[in-house]
mmCIF file of C-alpha atoms in Angstrom:
data_model
loop_
_atom_site.group_PDB
_atom_site.id
_atom_site.type_symbol
_atom_site.label_atom_id
_atom_site.label_comp_id
_atom_site.label_asym_id
_atom_site.label_seq_id
_atom_site.Cartn_x
_atom_site.Cartn_y
_atom_site.Cartn_z
ATOM 1 C CA MET P 7 17.753 92.638 162.253
ATOM 2 C CA LYS P 8 16.626 94.306 159.037
ATOM 3 C CA ASN P 9 13.206 92.702 159.121
ATOM 4 C CA SER P 10 10.529 94.227 161.342
ATOM 5 C CA ALA P 11 7.528 92.734 163.095
ATOM 6 C CA LEU P 12 5.534 95.874 162.326
ATOM 7 C CA SER P 13 2.318 95.548 160.356
ATOM 8 C CA ARG P 14 2.002 97.181 156.943
ATOM 9 C CA LEU P 15 0.151 100.038 158.616
ATOM 10 C CA GLY P 16 2.847 100.339 161.300
ATOM 11 C CA GLN P 17 5.580 100.463 158.687
ATOM 12 C CA ARG P 18 3.658 102.796 156.375
ATOM 13 C CA ALA P 19 2.424 105.392 158.882
ATOM 14 C CA GLU P 20 4.357 108.639 158.665
ATOM 15 C CA ALA P 21 4.742 111.258 161.383
ATOM 16 C CA PRO P 22 1.912 113.769 160.913
ATOM 17 C CA PRO P 23 3.016 117.291 159.937
ATOM 18 C CA ILE P 24 1.371 118.670 163.066
ATOM 19 C CA SER P 25 4.021 116.867 165.141
ATOM 20 C CA TRP P 26 7.041 118.594 163.618
ATOM 21 C CA LEU P 27 5.221 121.928 163.379
ATOM 22 C CA MET P 28 4.670 121.727 167.141
ATOM 23 C CA ASP P 29 8.296 120.656 167.660
ATOM 24 C CA VAL P 30 9.479 123.755 165.783
ATOM 25 C CA ALA P 31 7.280 125.967 167.941
ATOM 26 C CA LEU P 32 8.387 124.325 171.205
ATOM 27 C CA SER P 33 12.082 124.546 170.288
ATOM 28 C CA ARG P 34 11.787 128.322 169.744
ATOM 29 C CA PRO P 35 9.871 129.837 172.686
ATOM 30 C CA GLN P 36 10.063 133.297 171.146
ATOM 31 C CA LEU P 37 8.395 132.104 167.932
ATOM 32 C CA ILE P 38 4.878 133.296 167.054
ATOM 33 C CA SER P 39 2.911 130.347 165.709
ATOM 34 C CA LEU P 40 0.193 131.101 163.199
ATOM 35 C CA ALA P 41 0.278 127.387 162.391
ATOM 36 C CA ALA P 42 -1.230 125.655 165.413
ATOM 37 C CA GLY P 43 -4.983 125.132 165.233
ATOM 38 C CA PHE P 44 -5.280 125.745 168.976
ATOM 39 C CA THR P 45 -8.329 127.454 170.396
ATOM 40 C CA ASP P 46 -8.082 130.657 172.402
ATOM 41 C CA SER P 47 -6.332 129.919 175.716
ATOM 42 C CA GLU P 48 -7.398 133.135 177.428
ATOM 43 C CA SER P 49 -11.087 132.316 177.000
ATOM 44 C CA LEU P 50 -11.000 128.692 178.190
ATOM 45 C CA PRO P 51 -13.795 128.271 180.783
ATOM 46 C CA VAL P 52 -11.612 127.430 183.797
ATOM 47 C CA LYS P 53 -14.018 128.722 186.456
ATOM 48 C CA ASP P 54 -17.076 127.181 184.815
ATOM 49 C CA ALA P 55 -15.328 123.820 184.468
ATOM 50 C CA ARG P 56 -14.151 123.926 188.089
ATOM 51 C CA ASP P 57 -17.640 124.794 189.358
ATOM 52 C CA LEU P 58 -19.281 122.088 187.260
ATOM 53 C CA LEU P 59 -16.790 119.422 188.306
ATOM 54 C CA ASN P 60 -17.299 120.401 191.931
ATOM 55 C CA GLU P 61 -21.046 119.948 191.463
ATOM 56 C CA ILE P 62 -20.500 116.501 189.956
ATOM 57 C CA LEU P 63 -18.121 115.373 192.689
ATOM 58 C CA LYS P 64 -19.766 116.974 195.707
ATOM 59 C CA SER P 65 -22.087 114.019 196.299
ATOM 60 C CA GLN P 66 -21.122 110.375 196.593
ATOM 61 C CA LYS P 67 -23.835 109.296 194.170
ATOM 62 C CA SER P 68 -23.078 111.671 191.280
ATOM 63 C CA GLY P 69 -19.326 111.415 191.876
ATOM 64 C CA GLN P 70 -19.285 107.635 191.755
ATOM 65 C CA ALA P 71 -21.420 107.589 188.608
ATOM 66 C CA ALA P 72 -19.102 110.037 186.852
ATOM 67 C CA LEU P 73 -15.925 108.210 187.912
ATOM 68 C CA GLN P 74 -17.223 104.813 186.773
ATOM 69 C CA TYR P 75 -17.062 103.383 183.256
ATOM 70 C CA GLY P 76 -19.816 104.452 180.896
ATOM 71 C CA SER P 77 -21.224 102.761 177.794
ATOM 72 C CA THR P 78 -19.399 102.350 174.499
ATOM 73 C CA ALA P 79 -21.891 104.555 172.642
ATOM 74 C CA GLY P 80 -21.717 107.282 175.278
ATOM 75 C CA ASP P 81 -23.788 108.798 178.068
ATOM 76 C CA PRO P 82 -27.521 108.548 177.216
ATOM 77 C CA MET P 83 -28.252 112.102 178.381
ATOM 78 C CA LEU P 84 -25.400 113.559 176.318
ATOM 79 C CA ARG P 85 -26.549 111.617 173.266
ATOM 80 C CA GLU P 86 -30.095 112.896 173.785
ATOM 81 C CA LEU P 87 -29.000 116.504 174.249
ATOM 82 C CA THR P 88 -26.661 116.339 171.256
ATOM 83 C CA ALA P 89 -29.248 114.782 168.966
ATOM 84 C CA GLN P 90 -31.830 117.372 170.003
ATOM 85 C CA ASP P 91 -29.486 120.319 169.493
ATOM 86 C CA PHE P 92 -28.302 118.988 166.144
ATOM 87 C CA ARG P 93 -31.880 118.426 164.983
ATOM 88 C CA LEU P 94 -32.911 121.966 165.926
ATOM 89 C CA LEU P 95 -29.840 123.444 164.211
ATOM 90 C CA ASP P 96 -31.054 121.790 161.028
ATOM 91 C CA GLY P 97 -34.543 123.227 161.502
ATOM 92 C CA VAL P 98 -36.211 119.886 162.272
ATOM 93 C CA LEU P 99 -38.608 120.767 165.100
ATOM 94 C CA GLU P 100 -40.042 117.338 165.914
ATOM 95 C CA PRO P 101 -38.208 114.106 166.858
ATOM 96 C CA ASP P 102 -36.997 112.355 163.729
ATOM 97 C CA LYS P 103 -35.382 108.993 163.034
ATOM 98 C CA ASP P 104 -32.489 110.564 161.109
ATOM 99 C CA TYR P 105 -31.550 112.579 164.208
ATOM 100 C CA ALA P 106 -32.294 109.878 166.784
ATOM 101 C CA PRO P 107 -30.005 109.488 169.839
ATOM 102 C CA GLU P 108 -29.761 105.816 168.903
ATOM 103 C CA ARG P 109 -27.742 106.849 165.850
ATOM 104 C CA MET P 110 -25.353 108.900 167.993
ATOM 105 C CA VAL P 111 -21.937 107.878 169.324
ATOM 106 C CA ILE P 112 -19.766 109.951 171.691
ATOM 107 C CA THR P 113 -16.067 109.854 170.797
ATOM 108 C CA ASN P 114 -12.656 111.065 171.951
ATOM 109 C CA GLY P 115 -12.831 114.236 169.907
ATOM 110 C CA SER P 116 -14.089 114.267 166.344
ATOM 111 C CA GLN P 117 -10.678 112.948 165.238
ATOM 112 C CA GLN P 118 -11.467 109.493 166.643
ATOM 113 C CA MET P 119 -14.732 109.574 164.736
ATOM 114 C CA LEU P 120 -12.920 110.268 161.456
ATOM 115 C CA TYR P 121 -10.458 107.461 162.151
ATOM 116 C CA MET P 122 -13.116 104.876 163.051
ATOM 117 C CA VAL P 123 -15.308 105.676 160.044
ATOM 118 C CA THR P 124 -12.302 105.298 157.743
ATOM 119 C CA GLU P 125 -11.430 102.014 159.448
ATOM 120 C CA ALA P 126 -15.016 100.766 159.138
ATOM 121 C CA LEU P 127 -15.420 101.604 155.441
ATOM 122 C CA CYS P 128 -12.029 101.351 153.781
ATOM 123 C CA ASP P 129 -9.600 98.609 152.878
ATOM 124 C CA GLU P 130 -6.063 99.191 151.682
ATOM 125 C CA GLY P 131 -6.145 100.533 148.124
ATOM 126 C CA ASP P 132 -9.642 102.046 148.411
ATOM 127 C CA ILE P 133 -10.332 105.609 147.290
ATOM 128 C CA VAL P 134 -11.548 108.610 149.273
ATOM 129 C CA LEU P 135 -12.351 111.901 147.551
ATOM 130 C CA VAL P 136 -11.455 115.075 149.462
ATOM 131 C CA GLU P 137 -11.506 118.807 148.984
ATOM 132 C CA ASP P 138 -8.492 120.381 147.317
ATOM 133 C CA PRO P 139 -7.161 121.544 149.816
ATOM 134 C CA THR P 140 -8.386 119.734 152.933
ATOM 135 C CA TYR P 141 -7.679 119.055 156.624
ATOM 136 C CA PHE P 142 -4.134 117.691 156.555
ATOM 137 C CA VAL P 143 -4.516 115.505 159.660
ATOM 138 C CA PHE P 144 -7.223 113.516 157.865
ATOM 139 C CA LEU P 145 -4.773 113.017 155.004
ATOM 140 C CA GLY P 146 -2.525 111.288 157.552
ATOM 141 C CA ILE P 147 -5.313 108.788 158.249
ATOM 142 C CA LEU P 148 -5.589 108.046 154.538
ATOM 143 C CA GLN P 149 -1.828 107.669 154.171
ATOM 144 C CA SER P 150 -1.431 105.349 157.136
ATOM 145 C CA HIS P 151 -4.236 103.095 155.894
ATOM 146 C CA GLY P 152 -2.812 102.856 152.393
ATOM 147 C CA LEU P 153 -5.763 104.637 150.804
ATOM 148 C CA ARG P 154 -5.805 106.612 147.591
ATOM 149 C CA GLY P 155 -7.031 110.192 147.634
ATOM 150 C CA GLY P 156 -8.646 112.214 144.885
ATOM 151 C CA GLY P 157 -8.758 115.995 145.110
ATOM 152 C CA ILE P 158 -11.849 118.004 144.141
ATOM 153 C CA ARG P 159 -11.384 121.718 143.517
ATOM 154 C CA ILE P 160 -13.234 124.103 145.840
ATOM 155 C CA THR P 161 -14.977 127.414 145.357
ATOM 156 C CA GLN P 162 -16.302 129.819 147.990
ATOM 157 C CA ASP P 163 -19.573 127.849 147.816
ATOM 158 C CA GLY P 164 -18.085 124.368 148.332
ATOM 159 C CA ILE P 165 -16.619 121.756 146.030
ATOM 160 C CA ASP P 166 -16.735 122.302 142.280
ATOM 161 C CA LEU P 167 -19.555 119.935 141.331
ATOM 162 C CA GLU P 168 -18.479 119.818 137.688
ATOM 163 C CA HIS P 169 -15.036 118.692 138.789
ATOM 164 C CA LEU P 170 -16.618 116.094 141.097
ATOM 165 C CA ARG P 171 -18.585 114.684 138.171
ATOM 166 C CA ALA P 172 -15.472 114.614 135.978
ATOM 167 C CA LYS P 173 -13.606 112.715 138.706
ATOM 168 C CA LEU P 174 -16.458 110.241 139.142
ATOM 169 C CA GLU P 175 -16.691 109.702 135.396
ATOM 170 C CA ALA P 176 -12.952 109.034 135.204
ATOM 171 C CA LEU P 177 -13.191 106.520 138.051
ATOM 172 C CA LYS P 178 -16.135 104.825 136.334
ATOM 173 C CA LYS P 179 -14.262 104.603 133.040
ATOM 174 C CA SER P 180 -11.175 103.105 134.674
ATOM 175 C CA GLY P 181 -13.191 100.714 136.842
ATOM 176 C CA ASP P 182 -11.775 102.269 140.024
ATOM 177 C CA ILE P 183 -15.247 103.500 140.974
ATOM 178 C CA LYS P 184 -15.645 100.121 142.700
ATOM 179 C CA ARG P 185 -12.958 101.199 145.174
ATOM 180 C CA LEU P 186 -14.550 104.574 145.972
ATOM 181 C CA LYS P 187 -15.987 104.561 149.496
ATOM 182 C CA MET P 188 -16.677 108.154 150.464
ATOM 183 C CA LEU P 189 -16.361 111.867 149.907
ATOM 184 C CA TYR P 190 -14.872 113.755 152.869
ATOM 185 C CA LEU P 191 -15.845 117.417 153.319
ATOM 186 C CA VAL P 192 -15.048 119.947 156.063
ATOM 187 C CA THR P 193 -18.254 121.871 155.579
ATOM 188 C CA TYR P 194 -18.166 124.774 158.052
ATOM 189 C CA TYR P 195 -15.391 127.413 158.025
ATOM 190 C CA GLN P 196 -13.167 124.829 156.478
ATOM 191 C CA ASN P 197 -9.783 123.888 157.797
ATOM 192 C CA PRO P 198 -7.708 125.200 156.031
ATOM 193 C CA THR P 199 -9.465 127.773 153.799
ATOM 194 C CA GLY P 200 -12.289 129.127 156.000
ATOM 195 C CA MET P 201 -14.804 128.296 153.223
ATOM 196 C CA THR P 202 -18.332 127.104 154.112
ATOM 197 C CA THR P 203 -20.191 124.588 151.950
ATOM 198 C CA SER P 204 -23.676 125.767 150.999
ATOM 199 C CA PHE P 205 -26.675 123.514 151.546
ATOM 200 C CA ALA P 206 -27.323 123.415 147.793
ATOM 201 C CA ASN P 207 -23.747 122.249 147.233
ATOM 202 C CA LYS P 208 -24.158 119.414 149.766
ATOM 203 C CA ALA P 209 -27.405 118.373 148.114
ATOM 204 C CA GLY P 210 -25.785 118.404 144.688
ATOM 205 C CA ALA P 211 -22.849 116.302 145.859
ATOM 206 C CA LEU P 212 -25.110 113.728 147.554
ATOM 207 C CA LYS P 213 -27.326 113.424 144.498
ATOM 208 C CA MET P 214 -24.275 112.906 142.298
ATOM 209 C CA LEU P 215 -22.772 110.252 144.567
ATOM 210 C CA ARG P 216 -26.062 108.332 144.490
ATOM 211 C CA GLU P 217 -26.002 108.373 140.669
ATOM 212 C CA TYR P 218 -22.688 106.487 140.677
ATOM 213 C CA GLU P 219 -23.587 103.853 143.253
ATOM 214 C CA ARG P 220 -24.778 101.404 140.627
ATOM 215 C CA ALA P 221 -21.363 101.513 138.957
ATOM 216 C CA ALA P 222 -19.630 101.273 142.334
ATOM 217 C CA GLY P 223 -21.734 98.310 143.442
ATOM 218 C CA HIS P 224 -22.086 99.693 146.988
ATOM 219 C CA PRO P 225 -23.127 102.846 148.853
ATOM 220 C CA ILE P 226 -20.874 105.900 148.577
ATOM 221 C CA TYR P 227 -20.998 108.011 151.732
ATOM 222 C CA LEU P 228 -20.540 111.687 152.495
ATOM 223 C CA LEU P 229 -18.423 112.100 155.619
ATOM 224 C CA GLU P 230 -19.306 115.597 156.810
ATOM 225 C CA ASP P 231 -16.735 117.001 159.235
ATOM 226 C CA ALA P 232 -18.525 119.814 161.083
ATOM 227 C CA ALA P 233 -15.919 120.460 163.792
ATOM 228 C CA TYR P 234 -16.144 124.249 163.367
ATOM 229 C CA ARG P 235 -19.903 124.605 162.928
ATOM 230 C CA GLU P 236 -20.563 126.333 166.242
ATOM 231 C CA LEU P 237 -17.669 128.767 165.807
ATOM 232 C CA ARG P 238 -19.773 130.992 163.538
ATOM 233 C CA PHE P 239 -19.327 134.703 164.191
ATOM 234 C CA THR P 240 -21.272 136.212 161.299
ATOM 235 C CA GLY P 241 -23.967 135.147 158.829
ATOM 236 C CA ASP P 242 -26.565 132.415 159.111
ATOM 237 C CA ASP P 243 -26.061 128.763 159.945
ATOM 238 C CA VAL P 244 -26.168 126.254 157.084
ATOM 239 C CA LYS P 245 -28.071 122.994 157.385
ATOM 240 C CA SER P 246 -26.113 119.753 157.436
ATOM 241 C CA GLY P 247 -26.186 117.093 154.758
ATOM 242 C CA LEU P 248 -28.663 115.140 156.891
ATOM 243 C CA ALA P 249 -31.260 117.771 156.043
ATOM 244 C CA VAL P 250 -31.109 116.550 152.426
ATOM 245 C CA ARG P 251 -33.719 114.057 153.501
ATOM 246 C CA GLU P 252 -33.759 111.725 150.501
ATOM 247 C CA PHE P 253 -30.034 111.047 150.979
ATOM 248 C CA ALA P 254 -29.821 111.096 154.801
ATOM 249 C CA ASP P 255 -28.888 107.401 154.804
ATOM 250 C CA ARG P 256 -25.630 108.286 153.037
ATOM 251 C CA VAL P 257 -24.508 111.028 155.458
ATOM 252 C CA ILE P 258 -22.020 110.455 158.278
ATOM 253 C CA TYR P 259 -21.785 113.559 160.465
ATOM 254 C CA ALA P 260 -18.859 114.284 162.804
ATOM 255 C CA GLY P 261 -18.980 117.078 165.373
ATOM 256 C CA THR P 262 -17.253 118.106 168.582
ATOM 257 C CA TYR P 263 -17.647 119.832 171.927
ATOM 258 C CA SER P 264 -13.897 120.379 172.172
ATOM 259 C CA LYS P 265 -13.612 123.521 170.066
ATOM 260 C CA PRO P 266 -16.829 125.263 171.199
ATOM 261 C CA PHE P 267 -16.190 124.621 174.921
ATOM 262 C CA ALA P 268 -12.726 123.353 175.865
ATOM 263 C CA THR P 269 -10.330 121.484 173.597
ATOM 264 C CA GLY P 270 -8.822 119.595 176.529
ATOM 265 C CA THR P 271 -12.086 117.750 177.118
ATOM 266 C CA ARG P 272 -11.677 115.876 173.818
ATOM 267 C CA VAL P 273 -15.402 115.074 173.604
ATOM 268 C CA GLY P 274 -16.693 114.603 170.080
ATOM 269 C CA PHE P 275 -19.677 112.887 168.528
ATOM 270 C CA GLY P 276 -21.003 111.364 165.354
ATOM 271 C CA ILE P 277 -24.347 110.460 163.873
ATOM 272 C CA LEU P 278 -24.242 107.527 161.487
ATOM 273 C CA PRO P 279 -26.558 105.383 159.348
ATOM 274 C CA GLU P 280 -26.622 101.611 159.483
ATOM 275 C CA PRO P 281 -24.645 99.478 158.914
ATOM 276 C CA VAL P 282 -21.837 101.999 159.519
ATOM 277 C CA TYR P 283 -23.107 102.759 163.032
ATOM 278 C CA THR P 284 -22.865 99.156 164.213
ATOM 279 C CA ALA P 285 -19.409 98.734 162.662
ATOM 280 C CA VAL P 286 -18.122 101.904 164.339
ATOM 281 C CA ILE P 287 -19.560 100.945 167.737
ATOM 282 C CA ARG P 288 -17.791 97.587 167.515
ATOM 283 C CA ILE P 289 -14.524 99.264 166.523
ATOM 284 C CA LYS P 290 -14.877 101.755 169.368
ATOM 285 C CA GLY P 291 -15.460 98.867 171.751
ATOM 286 C CA ASN P 292 -12.073 97.536 170.695
ATOM 287 C CA HIS P 293 -10.470 100.987 170.951
ATOM 288 C CA ASP P 294 -11.608 102.034 174.420
ATOM 289 C CA PHE P 295 -15.135 100.667 175.157
ATOM 290 C CA GLY P 296 -16.283 104.222 175.845
ATOM 291 C CA SER P 297 -14.982 107.780 176.046
ATOM 292 C CA SER P 298 -14.218 109.437 179.395
ATOM 293 C CA ASN P 299 -17.396 109.310 181.468
ATOM 294 C CA LEU P 300 -16.286 112.165 183.729
ATOM 295 C CA LEU P 301 -15.727 114.507 180.799
ATOM 296 C CA GLN P 302 -19.061 113.537 179.279
ATOM 297 C CA GLN P 303 -20.753 114.449 182.572
ATOM 298 C CA LEU P 304 -18.927 117.782 182.501
ATOM 299 C CA ILE P 305 -20.370 118.546 179.065
ATOM 300 C CA VAL P 306 -23.862 117.447 180.142
ATOM 301 C CA ARG P 307 -23.717 119.822 183.125
ATOM 302 C CA ALA P 308 -22.362 122.621 180.938
ATOM 303 C CA ILE P 309 -25.262 122.259 178.508
ATOM 304 C CA THR P 310 -28.069 121.848 181.043
ATOM 305 C CA SER P 311 -26.823 124.708 183.237
ATOM 306 C CA GLY P 312 -26.658 127.144 180.323
ATOM 307 C CA LYS P 313 -22.915 127.665 180.839
ATOM 308 C CA TYR P 314 -22.098 126.029 177.499
ATOM 309 C CA GLU P 315 -24.284 128.434 175.519
ATOM 310 C CA HIS P 316 -23.056 131.428 177.500
ATOM 311 C CA HIS P 317 -19.420 130.486 176.889
ATOM 312 C CA LEU P 318 -20.045 129.806 173.200
ATOM 313 C CA THR P 319 -21.582 133.254 172.679
ATOM 314 C CA ALA P 320 -18.556 134.907 174.277
ATOM 315 C CA LEU P 321 -16.198 132.710 172.256
ATOM 316 C CA GLN P 322 -17.862 133.628 168.976
ATOM 317 C CA LEU P 323 -17.402 137.323 169.784
ATOM 318 C CA ARG P 324 -13.789 136.652 170.747
ATOM 319 C CA TYR P 325 -13.003 134.932 167.448
ATOM 320 C CA ALA P 326 -14.807 137.617 165.468
ATOM 321 C CA LYS P 327 -12.516 140.213 167.050
ATOM 322 C CA LYS P 328 -9.375 138.151 166.412
ATOM 323 C CA ALA P 329 -10.411 137.499 162.810
ATOM 324 C CA LYS P 330 -10.793 141.258 162.287
ATOM 325 C CA THR P 331 -7.369 141.792 163.840
ATOM 326 C CA MET P 332 -5.787 139.339 161.400
ATOM 327 C CA LEU P 333 -7.681 140.806 158.449
ATOM 328 C CA ALA P 334 -6.525 144.325 159.268
ATOM 329 C CA ALA P 335 -2.934 143.073 159.577
ATOM 330 C CA LEU P 336 -3.150 141.169 156.285
ATOM 331 C CA LYS P 337 -4.366 144.292 154.502
ATOM 332 C CA LYS P 338 -1.660 146.410 156.093
ATOM 333 C CA TYR P 339 1.399 144.169 155.934
ATOM 334 C CA PHE P 340 0.961 141.665 153.093
ATOM 335 C CA PRO P 341 2.251 142.816 149.711
ATOM 336 C CA PRO P 342 0.040 143.230 146.622
ATOM 337 C CA GLY P 343 -0.594 139.982 144.779
ATOM 338 C CA VAL P 344 -1.503 137.986 147.908
ATOM 339 C CA THR P 345 -5.202 137.067 148.162
ATOM 340 C CA TRP P 346 -7.464 135.413 150.739
ATOM 341 C CA TRP P 347 -11.098 134.630 151.522
ATOM 342 C CA GLU P 348 -12.761 136.186 154.579
ATOM 343 C CA PRO P 349 -14.170 133.429 156.826
ATOM 344 C CA LYS P 350 -17.507 133.770 158.652
ATOM 345 C CA GLY P 351 -16.343 131.558 161.489
ATOM 346 C CA GLY P 352 -13.678 129.076 162.510
ATOM 347 C CA LEU P 353 -10.002 129.776 163.100
ATOM 348 C CA TYR P 354 -8.283 130.287 159.741
ATOM 349 C CA TYR P 355 -7.355 132.466 156.808
ATOM 350 C CA TRP P 356 -5.924 130.849 153.671
ATOM 351 C CA ALA P 357 -3.474 133.094 151.850
ATOM 352 C CA ARG P 358 -2.622 132.566 148.191
ATOM 353 C CA LEU P 359 0.657 133.948 146.887
ATOM 354 C CA PRO P 360 1.455 134.423 143.203
ATOM 355 C CA GLU P 361 2.042 130.912 141.802
ATOM 356 C CA LYS P 362 5.747 131.530 141.195
ATOM 357 C CA VAL P 363 6.286 132.298 144.904
ATOM 358 C CA HIS P 364 6.623 128.973 146.710
ATOM 359 C CA SER P 365 5.558 128.580 150.337
ATOM 360 C CA GLY P 366 6.393 124.908 150.990
ATOM 361 C CA VAL P 367 8.576 123.465 153.728
ATOM 362 C CA LYS P 368 11.733 123.768 151.607
ATOM 363 C CA SER P 369 10.915 127.211 150.225
ATOM 364 C CA LYS P 370 12.747 130.472 150.881
ATOM 365 C CA VAL P 371 9.540 131.891 152.320
ATOM 366 C CA PHE P 372 9.137 129.163 154.941
ATOM 367 C CA GLN P 373 12.788 129.124 155.956
ATOM 368 C CA ALA P 374 12.918 132.919 156.182
ATOM 369 C CA ALA P 375 9.686 132.971 158.214
ATOM 370 C CA VAL P 376 11.077 130.504 160.771
ATOM 371 C CA ALA P 377 14.305 132.533 160.956
ATOM 372 C CA ARG P 378 12.154 135.584 161.719
ATOM 373 C CA ASP P 379 10.319 133.599 164.409
ATOM 374 C CA VAL P 380 6.940 133.183 162.759
ATOM 375 C CA LEU P 381 5.379 129.890 161.685
ATOM 376 C CA TYR P 382 2.550 129.008 159.296
ATOM 377 C CA VAL P 383 1.211 125.786 157.772
ATOM 378 C CA PRO P 384 2.567 125.368 154.219
ATOM 379 C CA GLY P 385 -0.370 124.890 151.893
ATOM 380 C CA GLU P 386 1.251 121.927 150.130
ATOM 381 C CA LEU P 387 0.588 119.828 153.261
ATOM 382 C CA CYS P 388 -3.162 120.247 152.747
ATOM 383 C CA TYR P 389 -3.345 118.512 149.352
ATOM 384 C CA THR P 390 -3.794 114.803 148.856
ATOM 385 C CA ASP P 391 -1.527 112.869 146.499
ATOM 386 C CA ASP P 392 -3.393 112.901 143.195
ATOM 387 C CA SER P 393 -1.814 111.946 139.886
ATOM 388 C CA ASP P 394 -4.264 114.232 138.049
ATOM 389 C CA ARG P 395 -2.414 117.345 139.237
ATOM 390 C CA SER P 396 0.762 118.484 140.953
ATOM 391 C CA LYS P 397 0.396 119.859 144.461
ATOM 392 C CA PRO P 398 0.082 123.643 144.570
ATOM 393 C CA ASN P 399 3.011 125.221 146.405
ATOM 394 C CA HIS P 400 2.055 128.872 146.826
ATOM 395 C CA GLU P 401 -0.441 128.920 149.707
ATOM 396 C CA MET P 402 -0.431 129.040 153.504
ATOM 397 C CA ARG P 403 -2.835 128.454 156.380
ATOM 398 C CA LEU P 404 -2.837 131.189 159.007
ATOM 399 C CA SER P 405 -4.565 130.636 162.349
ATOM 400 C CA PHE P 406 -5.854 133.403 164.603
ATOM 401 C CA GLY P 407 -7.223 130.898 167.126
ATOM 402 C CA GLY P 408 -4.506 130.319 169.682
ATOM 403 C CA GLY P 409 -2.450 133.509 169.756
ATOM 404 C CA THR P 410 -3.204 136.781 171.474
ATOM 405 C CA GLU P 411 -4.333 139.678 169.323
ATOM 406 C CA ALA P 412 -0.895 141.231 169.746
ATOM 407 C CA ASN P 413 0.778 138.021 168.559
ATOM 408 C CA VAL P 414 -1.592 137.720 165.608
ATOM 409 C CA ARG P 415 -0.761 141.268 164.560
ATOM 410 C CA SER P 416 2.996 140.864 165.107
ATOM 411 C CA GLY P 417 3.070 137.479 163.383
ATOM 412 C CA ILE P 418 1.392 138.840 160.254
ATOM 413 C CA GLU P 419 3.725 141.853 160.289
ATOM 414 C CA ARG P 420 6.794 139.576 160.415
ATOM 415 C CA LEU P 421 5.429 137.282 157.723
ATOM 416 C CA GLY P 422 4.461 140.248 155.562
ATOM 417 C CA GLY P 423 8.048 141.465 155.777
ATOM 418 C CA VAL P 424 9.317 138.079 154.614
ATOM 419 C CA LEU P 425 6.882 138.046 151.678
ATOM 420 C CA ALA P 426 7.784 141.597 150.677
ATOM 421 C CA GLU P 427 11.477 140.675 150.562
ATOM 422 C CA VAL P 428 10.962 137.437 148.611
ATOM 423 C CA MET P 429 8.454 138.972 146.210
ATOM 424 C CA GLY P 430 10.487 142.128 145.787
ATOM 425 C CA ALA P 431 7.523 144.265 146.777
#
């Protein structure tokens, strides 16, 4: 039969780019992937995790509790520890309602948090503003839900606030401001560019969104994706949008324990204002009525034992070393005319080629790179569909997270050779 019983979402959802990028890597075992956003395999805390799990399971009482269902919102101790740590990171020394455990939900990685917030706030045809470029997996959420994206240019300080205002004014003039639900920002060592949003930039964006709420007829939220916040290896931490106290009721914060500790745990968290919190808890109840209780207990033990902090310190040093390795290789092997920003944390460099040199999936550069057994994320995948501009096609995301230092160096050398040939350098 030609007709399908699939819902509009089921029919509309496309395979995320990460799926075929992983397929390419798996089909060529000799390939060096600078595309996968994996964390460092060699530094995964296998012994610590084994010891902690043994502690949990060594007694009948603690073992039974960990192997039983937990609550939809998450383990109370983990929520308390997370809220306290988050509050102190933002420089709030005393308990505060905006950082209360009661506003916290534990999720299956931060990705589930992003999905549920989008589901709670957006109907088909609604608008979400994003950075230009942004995290391409989030773009898949927008696409599958039939949402419209609007790209806001970025600088090394965060989004271009003048461009944000111009976009908001255009939406107000057209009447589409009524469909705008949120602004999504990856604020720490951004995936894909490595850029960090300054506190002043967050405050400016929140103030501007509030100005347009009257025209919208409803709140406009900032969804702050802070998945990489703890992967800082140089410089000072930056306060979250929640620390802009007059606008804290418009901030939805998503974080994770997966990247700072072990990605396989898939333990994330969010802190949300009402009524978004209640809506998300109800949606999560329908999804899974609670994330893995055993893995939550593992994270609790890691934090309270000090093993989490010890591992994180070592991991930050590890990524700092790998970032320097990639930077040295970029300087040595990439031809003149290619530029990049130096990240202060996270997993990525974002390389910009001369505009006439295309890097997309169908480009000579990408095809030649795969033939030479090196893979990157084409920058075009990181831009939302936006009728106000064509998608740039001369950039690439390069990850130093998952590969060994030798692979990072060799991968950049191979890719540099491809670029030199294509660019005639």
